[in-house]
Coordinates of C-alpha atoms in Angstrom, one line a residue:
X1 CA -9.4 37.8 -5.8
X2 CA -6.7 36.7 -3.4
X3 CA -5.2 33.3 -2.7
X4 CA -4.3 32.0 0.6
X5 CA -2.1 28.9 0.5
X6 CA 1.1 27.2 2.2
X7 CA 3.3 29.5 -1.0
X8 CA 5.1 26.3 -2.6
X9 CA 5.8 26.6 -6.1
X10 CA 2.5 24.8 -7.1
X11 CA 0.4 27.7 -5.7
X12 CA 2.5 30.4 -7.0
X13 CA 1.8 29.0 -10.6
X14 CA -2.0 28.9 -9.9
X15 CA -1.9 32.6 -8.9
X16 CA -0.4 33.2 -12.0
X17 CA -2.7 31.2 -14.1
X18 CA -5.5 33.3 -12.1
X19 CA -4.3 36.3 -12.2
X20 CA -4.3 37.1 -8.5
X21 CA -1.9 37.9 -5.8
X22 CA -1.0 35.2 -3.2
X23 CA -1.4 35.7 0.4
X24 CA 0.1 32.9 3.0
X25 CA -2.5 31.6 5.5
X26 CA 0.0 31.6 8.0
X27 CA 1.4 34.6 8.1
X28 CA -1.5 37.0 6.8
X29 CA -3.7 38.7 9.7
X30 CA -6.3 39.4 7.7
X31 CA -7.8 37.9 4.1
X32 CA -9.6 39.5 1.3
X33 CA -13.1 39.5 1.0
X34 CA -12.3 37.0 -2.4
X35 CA -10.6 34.1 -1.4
X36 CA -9.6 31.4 -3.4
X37 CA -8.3 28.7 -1.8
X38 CA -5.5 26.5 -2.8
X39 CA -5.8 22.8 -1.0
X40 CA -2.1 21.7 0.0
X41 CA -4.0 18.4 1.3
X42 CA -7.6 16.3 0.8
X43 CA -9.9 18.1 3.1
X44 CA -13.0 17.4 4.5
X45 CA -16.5 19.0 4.0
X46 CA -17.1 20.3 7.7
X47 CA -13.2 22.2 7.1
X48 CA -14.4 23.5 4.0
X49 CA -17.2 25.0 5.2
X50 CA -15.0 26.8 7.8
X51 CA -12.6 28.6 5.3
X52 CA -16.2 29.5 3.5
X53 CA -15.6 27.1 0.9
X54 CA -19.3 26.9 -0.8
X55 CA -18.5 25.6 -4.2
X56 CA -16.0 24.1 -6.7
X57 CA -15.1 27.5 -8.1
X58 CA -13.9 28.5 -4.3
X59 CA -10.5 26.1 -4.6
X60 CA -7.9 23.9 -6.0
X61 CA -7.9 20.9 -4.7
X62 CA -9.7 17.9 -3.0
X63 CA -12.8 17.5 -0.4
X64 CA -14.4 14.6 0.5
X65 CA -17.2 14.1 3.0
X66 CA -14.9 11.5 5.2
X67 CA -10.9 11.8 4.7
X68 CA -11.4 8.1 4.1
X69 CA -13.0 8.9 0.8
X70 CA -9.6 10.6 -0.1
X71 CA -7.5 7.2 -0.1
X72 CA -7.2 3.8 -2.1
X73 CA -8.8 2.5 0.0
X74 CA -12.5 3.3 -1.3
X75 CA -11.3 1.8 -4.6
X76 CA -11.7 -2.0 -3.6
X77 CA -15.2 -3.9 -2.0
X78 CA -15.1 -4.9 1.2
X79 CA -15.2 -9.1 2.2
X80 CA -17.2 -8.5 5.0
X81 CA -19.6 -5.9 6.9
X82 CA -16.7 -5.0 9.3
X83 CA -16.2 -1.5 8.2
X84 CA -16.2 2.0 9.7
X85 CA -19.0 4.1 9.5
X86 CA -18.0 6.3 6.8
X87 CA -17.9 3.6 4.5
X88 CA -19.1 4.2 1.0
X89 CA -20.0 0.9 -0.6
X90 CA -21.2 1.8 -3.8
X91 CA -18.1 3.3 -4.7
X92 CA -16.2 0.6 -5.8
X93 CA -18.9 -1.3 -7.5
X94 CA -18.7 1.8 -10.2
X95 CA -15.0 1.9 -10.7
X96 CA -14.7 -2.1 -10.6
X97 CA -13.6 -2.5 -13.6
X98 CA -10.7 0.4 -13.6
X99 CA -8.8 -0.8 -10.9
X100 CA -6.8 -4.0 -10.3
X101 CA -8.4 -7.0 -9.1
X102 CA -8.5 -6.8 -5.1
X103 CA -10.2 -5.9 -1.8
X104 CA -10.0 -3.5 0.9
X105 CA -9.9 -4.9 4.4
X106 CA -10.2 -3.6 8.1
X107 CA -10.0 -6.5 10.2
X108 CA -7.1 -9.8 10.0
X109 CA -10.1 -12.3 9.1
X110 CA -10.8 -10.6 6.0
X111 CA -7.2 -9.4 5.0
X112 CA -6.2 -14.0 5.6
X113 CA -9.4 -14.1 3.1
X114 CA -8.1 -11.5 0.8
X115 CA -4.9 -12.9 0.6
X116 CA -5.8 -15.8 0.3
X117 CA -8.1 -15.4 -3.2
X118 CA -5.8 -12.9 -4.7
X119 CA -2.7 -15.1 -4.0
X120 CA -4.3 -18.3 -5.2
X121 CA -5.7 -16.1 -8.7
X122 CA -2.8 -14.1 -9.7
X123 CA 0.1 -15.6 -7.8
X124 CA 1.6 -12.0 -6.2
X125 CA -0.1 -9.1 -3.9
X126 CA 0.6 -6.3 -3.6
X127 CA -0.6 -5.0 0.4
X128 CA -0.7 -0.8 0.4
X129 CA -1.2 1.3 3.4
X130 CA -4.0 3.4 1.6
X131 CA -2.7 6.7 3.7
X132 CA 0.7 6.3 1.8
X133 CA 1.9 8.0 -1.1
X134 CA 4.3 7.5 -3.5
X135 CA 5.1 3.6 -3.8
X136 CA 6.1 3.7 0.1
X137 CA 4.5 1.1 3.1
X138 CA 3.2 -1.3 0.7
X139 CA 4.8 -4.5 -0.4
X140 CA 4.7 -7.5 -2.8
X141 CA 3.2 -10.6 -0.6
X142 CA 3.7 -14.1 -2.5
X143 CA 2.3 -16.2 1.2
X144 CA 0.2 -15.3 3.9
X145 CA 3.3 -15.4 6.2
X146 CA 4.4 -12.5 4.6
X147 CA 1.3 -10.3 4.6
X148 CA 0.6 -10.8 8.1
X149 CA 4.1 -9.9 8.8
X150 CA 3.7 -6.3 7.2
X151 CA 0.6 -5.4 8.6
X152 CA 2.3 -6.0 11.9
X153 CA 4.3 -3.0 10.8
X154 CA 1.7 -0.7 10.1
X155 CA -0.5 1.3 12.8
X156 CA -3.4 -0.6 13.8
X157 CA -5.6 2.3 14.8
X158 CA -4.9 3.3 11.0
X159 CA -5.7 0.3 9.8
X160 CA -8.4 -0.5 11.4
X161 CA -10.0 3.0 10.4
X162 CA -8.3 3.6 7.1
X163 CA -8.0 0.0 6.3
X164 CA -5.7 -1.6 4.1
X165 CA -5.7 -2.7 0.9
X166 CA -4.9 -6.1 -0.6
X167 CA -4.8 -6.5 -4.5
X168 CA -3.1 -7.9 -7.6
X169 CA 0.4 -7.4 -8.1
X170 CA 0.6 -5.2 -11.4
X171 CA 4.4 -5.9 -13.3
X172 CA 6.2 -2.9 -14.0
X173 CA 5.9 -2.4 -18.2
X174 CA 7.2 -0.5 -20.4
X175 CA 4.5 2.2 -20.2
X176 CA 1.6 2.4 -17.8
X177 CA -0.9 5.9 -18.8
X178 CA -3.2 7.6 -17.1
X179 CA -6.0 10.3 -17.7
X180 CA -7.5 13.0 -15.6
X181 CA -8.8 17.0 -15.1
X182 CA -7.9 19.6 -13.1
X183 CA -10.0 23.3 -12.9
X184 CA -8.5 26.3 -11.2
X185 CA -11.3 28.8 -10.9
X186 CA -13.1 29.2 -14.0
X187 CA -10.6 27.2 -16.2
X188 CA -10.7 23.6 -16.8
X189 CA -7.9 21.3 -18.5
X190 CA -8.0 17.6 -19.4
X191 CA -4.7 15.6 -19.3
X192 CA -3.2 12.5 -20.2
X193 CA 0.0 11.5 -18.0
X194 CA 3.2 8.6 -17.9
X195 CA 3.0 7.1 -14.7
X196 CA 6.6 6.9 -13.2
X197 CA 8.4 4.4 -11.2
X198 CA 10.7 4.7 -8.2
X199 CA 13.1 2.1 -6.5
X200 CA 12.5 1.6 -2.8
X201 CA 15.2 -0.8 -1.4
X202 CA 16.0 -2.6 -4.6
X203 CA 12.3 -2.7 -6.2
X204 CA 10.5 -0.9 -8.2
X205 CA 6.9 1.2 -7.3
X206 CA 4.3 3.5 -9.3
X207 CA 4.8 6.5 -7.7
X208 CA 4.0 9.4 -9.1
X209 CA 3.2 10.9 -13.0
X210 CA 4.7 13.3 -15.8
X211 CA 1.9 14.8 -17.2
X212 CA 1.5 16.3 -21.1

């Protein structure tokens, strides 16, 4: 079995874990007739199905049905039914009470009503571009003023697709844990991780975890 990937450091590990050589997808002409595919980004169903991705054993990584359903933004309800297609609504109801307190908008009438009941409950929001990563294009919002002003800043096609989300503003504490899995072929490891924090122009973000 042969791996195709982008040949970061990541991948080279899994094809040692594995046991298999590496190939690069952009430079190979031709692939093995085993492939096992390592993800460098979420991917979608219908691009899975084109490498001849037909199961879970096929890759490391992440696909989703929608690449909506690969952001924060499925993590929150919705206000209103002003939402994209690709919507999955029951979603959130099942992780509701695993996530901060908060919404997930797609229109300015229901991000002034999110604002609006998470400000007036816990005081400070905390507005995220669900497409970002590692603490950056989100901000702490004490007023309304203030959220309008940053989604201003962010693309509105985006947003109106990808949405944005609006929740409580977590303080940074001493020690924030998460848990998770990750399988690579036929192996399958749980793990328990320290979430980290970054500074982005003087304050401090999640971003990013040490695992164990």
């Amino acid at each position: 079995m042969t791996q195709p990937s982008l040949g970061d450091e990541h991948s080279q590990k899994i094809a040692q874990l594995l046991g298999v050589d590496l190939v690069h997808q952009k430079t190979s002409r031709c692939w093995p007739s085993e492939v096992y595919w390592v993800l460098p980004q979420t991917t979608t169903l219908v691009e899975g199905k084109r490498l001849g991705i037909e199961c879970e054993l096929d890759f490391h990584g992440a696909i989703v049905d929608r690449y909506i359903h690969g952001t924060k933004a499925v993590m929150h309800q919705t206000l209103s039914d002003e939402y994209p297609d690709a919507w999955c609504a029951g979603f959130p109801s099942a992780v509701e009470g695993l996530t901060l307190p908060g919404y997930t908008v797609f229109c300015e009438k229901d991000l002034d009503r999110a604002l609006a009941i998470i400000l007036s409950e816990y005081g400070e929001a905390r507005v995220k571009d669900p497409m970002a990563h590692g603490g950056h294009c989100q901000k702490v919002i004490r007023n309304t003023a203030e959220g309008v002003c940053f989604c201003c800043a962010v693309d509105s096609q985006d947003a109106g697709y990808f949405g944005l989300v609006v929740e409580a503003n977590a303080p940074i504490i001493h020690r924030a844990m998460s848990v998770g899995s990750a399988q690579f072929g036929n192996n399958s490891i749980a793990f328990t991780a320290d979430q980290k924090t970054i500074t982005i122009n003087g304050r401090d973000f999640y971003g990013g975890s040490d695992l164990h």
